[in-house]
Short mmCIF file of C-alpha atoms in Angstrom, two decimals:
data_model
loop_
_atom_site.label_atom_id
_atom_site.label_comp_id
_atom_site.label_asym_id
_atom_site.label_seq_id
_atom_site.Cartn_x
_atom_site.Cartn_y
_atom_site.Cartn_z
CA UNK A 1 0.13 0.29 0.28
CA UNK A 2 1.38 3.15 -0.86
CA UNK A 3 2.51 5.52 2.49
CA UNK A 4 1.53 9.26 1.24
CA UNK A 5 -0.96 10.20 1.44
CA UNK A 6 -2.45 13.19 -1.67
CA UNK A 7 -0.52 16.50 -0.72
CA UNK A 8 2.37 14.66 0.44
CA UNK A 9 2.74 13.14 -3.45
CA UNK A 10 2.45 16.71 -4.44
CA UNK A 11 5.00 17.64 -2.21
CA UNK A 12 7.63 15.51 -3.38
CA UNK A 13 6.91 15.69 -6.97
CA UNK A 14 6.67 19.89 -6.35
CA UNK A 15 11.07 19.64 -4.49
CA UNK A 16 11.98 16.93 -7.44
CA UNK A 17 10.82 19.91 -10.09
CA UNK A 18 11.99 22.55 -8.81
CA UNK A 19 15.62 20.75 -8.49
CA UNK A 20 15.04 20.07 -12.10
CA UNK A 21 14.15 23.27 -13.22
CA UNK A 22 16.63 24.88 -11.48
CA UNK A 23 19.39 22.80 -12.00
CA UNK A 24 18.13 22.71 -16.18
CA UNK A 25 18.18 26.71 -16.14
CA UNK A 26 22.12 27.04 -14.67
CA UNK A 27 23.28 23.73 -17.37
CA UNK A 28 21.95 23.79 -19.89
CA UNK A 29 20.44 27.54 -20.52
CA UNK A 30 21.63 30.91 -22.07
CA UNK A 31 20.67 32.11 -19.32
CA UNK A 32 22.46 29.46 -17.08
CA UNK A 33 25.64 31.28 -18.10
CA UNK A 34 24.99 34.19 -16.28
CA UNK A 35 25.59 32.48 -13.27
CA UNK A 36 28.72 32.99 -10.97
CA UNK A 37 30.06 29.28 -11.17
CA UNK A 38 29.61 29.62 -15.04
CA UNK A 39 31.27 32.92 -14.91
CA UNK A 40 34.06 32.59 -12.52
CA UNK A 41 35.46 29.60 -16.16
CA UNK A 42 36.39 32.33 -18.18
CA UNK A 43 38.65 32.92 -14.88
CA UNK A 44 39.76 28.81 -15.64
CA UNK A 45 40.73 29.61 -18.44
CA UNK A 46 42.72 32.12 -18.03
CA UNK A 47 44.27 30.31 -15.27
CA UNK A 48 45.61 27.87 -18.16
CA UNK A 49 46.68 30.36 -19.94
CA UNK A 50 49.06 32.39 -16.99
CA UNK A 51 50.63 28.47 -16.58
CA UNK A 52 51.41 28.82 -20.34
CA UNK A 53 54.27 30.90 -19.96
CA UNK A 54 55.32 30.50 -16.26
CA UNK A 55 58.37 28.74 -15.76
CA UNK A 56 57.68 28.12 -12.36
CA UNK A 57 54.22 26.25 -11.10
CA UNK A 58 54.35 26.16 -7.84
CA UNK A 59 51.92 28.20 -6.91
CA UNK A 60 49.85 26.37 -9.57
CA UNK A 61 49.66 23.12 -7.82
CA UNK A 62 49.10 24.64 -4.17
CA UNK A 63 45.91 25.79 -5.99
CA UNK A 64 44.78 22.48 -6.83
CA UNK A 65 46.01 21.17 -4.13
CA UNK A 66 43.26 23.34 -2.17
CA UNK A 67 41.29 22.84 -5.06
CA UNK A 68 41.36 18.71 -4.61
CA UNK A 69 40.78 19.55 -0.40
CA UNK A 70 37.49 21.66 -1.14
CA UNK A 71 36.08 18.43 -2.98
CA UNK A 72 37.11 15.47 -0.36
CA UNK A 73 36.11 17.79 2.76
CA UNK A 74 32.37 17.82 1.08
CA UNK A 75 32.79 14.06 0.40
CA UNK A 76 33.44 13.23 3.59
CA UNK A 77 30.64 15.20 4.68
CA UNK A 78 28.89 13.27 2.22
CA UNK A 79 29.70 10.83 3.34
CA UNK A 80 29.29 11.22 6.96
CA UNK A 81 25.72 12.53 6.46
CA UNK A 82 24.61 9.37 4.57
CA UNK A 83 26.00 7.12 6.98
CA UNK A 84 23.56 9.69 9.96
CA UNK A 85 20.72 8.55 8.38
CA UNK A 86 21.51 5.09 7.93
CA UNK A 87 21.99 5.60 11.59
CA UNK A 88 18.17 7.19 12.40
CA UNK A 89 16.90 4.91 9.84
CA UNK A 90 14.34 3.20 11.91
CA UNK A 91 12.95 5.38 13.32
CA UNK A 92 11.74 5.92 17.77
CA UNK A 93 8.58 6.64 18.73
CA UNK A 94 9.35 9.14 21.07
CA UNK A 95 11.47 11.02 17.59
CA UNK A 96 8.12 10.12 15.80
CA UNK A 97 5.69 12.17 19.15
CA UNK A 98 8.78 14.63 18.69
CA UNK A 99 7.71 15.67 15.30
CA UNK A 100 3.37 15.27 15.74
CA UNK A 101 4.69 18.33 18.45
CA UNK A 102 6.22 20.64 16.50
CA UNK A 103 4.25 23.53 15.30
CA UNK A 104 2.04 22.24 12.39
CA UNK A 105 3.78 19.55 12.72
CA UNK A 106 1.67 16.13 11.24
CA UNK A 107 1.98 12.34 12.32
CA UNK A 108 4.60 10.01 10.66
CA UNK A 109 3.71 6.82 10.08
CA UNK A 110 6.99 4.54 10.52
CA UNK A 111 6.70 3.02 6.79
CA UNK A 112 6.75 7.80 5.91
CA UNK A 113 10.06 8.24 8.01
CA UNK A 114 12.04 5.14 6.89
CA UNK A 115 10.43 5.98 2.82
CA UNK A 116 11.39 9.95 4.00
CA UNK A 117 14.96 9.16 5.29
CA UNK A 118 15.26 6.79 1.95
CA UNK A 119 14.93 10.06 -0.89
CA UNK A 120 17.26 12.04 2.10
CA UNK A 121 20.25 8.52 1.90
CA UNK A 122 19.62 9.25 -2.25
CA UNK A 123 20.44 12.90 -1.91
CA UNK A 124 23.70 12.38 0.23
CA UNK A 125 24.68 9.74 -2.09
CA UNK A 126 23.94 11.55 -5.34
CA UNK A 127 26.03 14.38 -4.06
CA UNK A 128 29.31 12.03 -2.94
CA UNK A 129 29.62 10.85 -6.20
CA UNK A 130 29.83 14.47 -7.28
CA UNK A 131 32.31 15.56 -5.18
CA UNK A 132 34.35 11.66 -5.41
CA UNK A 133 34.19 12.84 -9.35
CA UNK A 134 35.22 16.47 -8.63
CA UNK A 135 38.13 15.56 -6.94
CA UNK A 136 39.30 12.51 -9.65
CA UNK A 137 38.49 15.57 -11.95
CA UNK A 138 40.74 18.06 -10.09
CA UNK A 139 43.41 15.27 -10.19
CA UNK A 140 43.30 15.31 -13.75
CA UNK A 141 43.35 18.53 -14.25
CA UNK A 142 47.09 18.14 -12.57
CA UNK A 143 48.21 15.99 -14.05
CA UNK A 144 47.74 17.67 -17.13
CA UNK A 145 48.93 20.65 -15.42
CA UNK A 146 52.07 18.83 -14.51
CA UNK A 147 52.30 17.61 -18.79
CA UNK A 148 52.19 20.98 -19.98
CA UNK A 149 54.90 22.37 -22.65
CA UNK A 150 57.43 24.47 -21.56
CA UNK A 151 57.43 27.82 -21.12
CA UNK A 152 59.39 27.96 -24.15
CA UNK A 153 56.96 26.93 -26.58
CA UNK A 154 53.93 29.11 -25.01
CA UNK A 155 53.16 30.28 -28.35
CA UNK A 156 53.32 26.94 -29.89
CA UNK A 157 49.57 25.22 -31.57
CA UNK A 158 50.52 22.65 -29.17
CA UNK A 159 50.77 24.73 -26.22
CA UNK A 160 47.75 26.50 -26.80
CA UNK A 161 45.28 23.54 -27.00
CA UNK A 162 46.94 21.87 -24.12
CA UNK A 163 46.03 24.86 -22.17
CA UNK A 164 42.07 24.66 -23.59
CA UNK A 165 41.75 20.79 -22.17
CA UNK A 166 43.28 21.45 -19.19
CA UNK A 167 40.68 25.10 -18.26
CA UNK A 168 37.49 22.52 -20.05
CA UNK A 169 38.07 19.73 -17.89
CA UNK A 170 38.94 22.39 -14.78
CA UNK A 171 35.32 23.87 -15.96
CA UNK A 172 33.88 20.57 -15.87
CA UNK A 173 35.30 19.77 -12.36
CA UNK A 174 34.12 22.99 -11.18
CA UNK A 175 30.70 21.83 -12.46
CA UNK A 176 30.45 18.80 -10.64
CA UNK A 177 31.63 20.26 -7.87
CA UNK A 178 28.59 22.59 -7.75
CA UNK A 179 26.34 20.29 -8.51
CA UNK A 180 27.03 18.12 -5.14
CA UNK A 181 26.37 21.32 -3.38
CA UNK A 182 23.09 21.84 -5.42
CA UNK A 183 22.50 18.42 -4.08
CA UNK A 184 23.79 19.53 0.19
CA UNK A 185 21.74 22.62 -0.16
CA UNK A 186 18.43 21.14 -1.15
CA UNK A 187 19.11 18.66 1.52
CA UNK A 188 18.12 21.19 3.61
CA UNK A 189 15.13 22.21 2.14
CA UNK A 190 13.73 18.02 1.73
CA UNK A 191 14.33 18.78 5.65
CA UNK A 192 11.33 20.18 5.63
CA UNK A 193 8.50 17.41 4.40
CA UNK A 194 9.32 15.06 8.45
CA UNK A 195 7.34 18.08 9.99
CA UNK A 196 5.16 18.72 6.82
CA UNK A 197 4.54 18.10 3.55
CA UNK A 198 3.53 21.23 3.41
CA UNK A 199 6.78 23.44 4.73
CA UNK A 200 8.97 20.74 2.37
CA UNK A 201 7.54 22.32 -0.58
CA UNK A 202 7.93 26.55 1.47
CA UNK A 203 11.79 25.00 2.05
CA UNK A 204 12.28 24.16 -1.46
CA UNK A 205 11.08 27.94 -2.47
CA UNK A 206 13.58 29.15 -0.14
CA UNK A 207 16.87 27.13 -1.00
CA UNK A 208 16.34 27.36 -4.56
CA UNK A 209 16.05 31.44 -4.34
CA UNK A 210 18.41 31.11 -1.36
CA UNK A 211 20.86 29.76 -4.74
CA UNK A 212 19.69 32.01 -6.86
CA UNK A 213 20.39 34.60 -5.71
CA UNK A 214 24.43 33.68 -4.86
CA UNK A 215 24.46 33.11 -8.61
CA UNK A 216 22.72 35.58 -10.35
CA UNK A 217 22.39 38.93 -8.23
CA UNK A 218 24.91 38.46 -4.99
CA UNK A 219 27.90 41.28 -4.48
CA UNK A 220 30.51 38.28 -5.03
CA UNK A 221 28.66 37.72 -8.35
CA UNK A 222 28.91 41.71 -9.64
CA UNK A 223 32.46 41.42 -8.91
CA UNK A 224 32.94 38.64 -10.52
CA UNK A 225 30.25 39.50 -13.79
CA UNK A 226 32.50 43.06 -13.65
#
């Protein structure tokens, strides 16, 4: 028997639709190319152009190590979140009573709780795979930087092509990292479902709006776009 009411089903569909629409706009449309992460791609290409002209690339290696550390940190955080979800997969009666006692809280059955926890576990697993792949891509960028032609060949077609391919790989690594962070942000909205389905819909809109502001209307985005 399906464990959720029509309102719960509508709220979950709303959550999925908002996430999918937001991701589609950022990753697949011309409007998305105005986002903070997309604008940062200009600096990824500029960075690789500068790498061509440098004889000593120690600073570039340090920057890449920092990027890898960030991806590794969030991958670990996603695994910790996944472990926490599995740790409370089986609900306790006092926990369900506490959630039902919150303002606007609704009574959650053990079957509903487990289904919701599966959804949260899937989000954390998705985030982990994105961060882990981002980490590997940054590692490959490091390898390409190490294999870059020497400074004396910086004006050759080989050097230009190598820098372009390294920049495109760095762009892909940054995109995967951004998708992992997006998953963690939407996971915060998903938590509203444990209280009430309407709160899930409201929290989903709130986190999407906050993310949109950071990508398109924040002070940081204006600085990068200048």
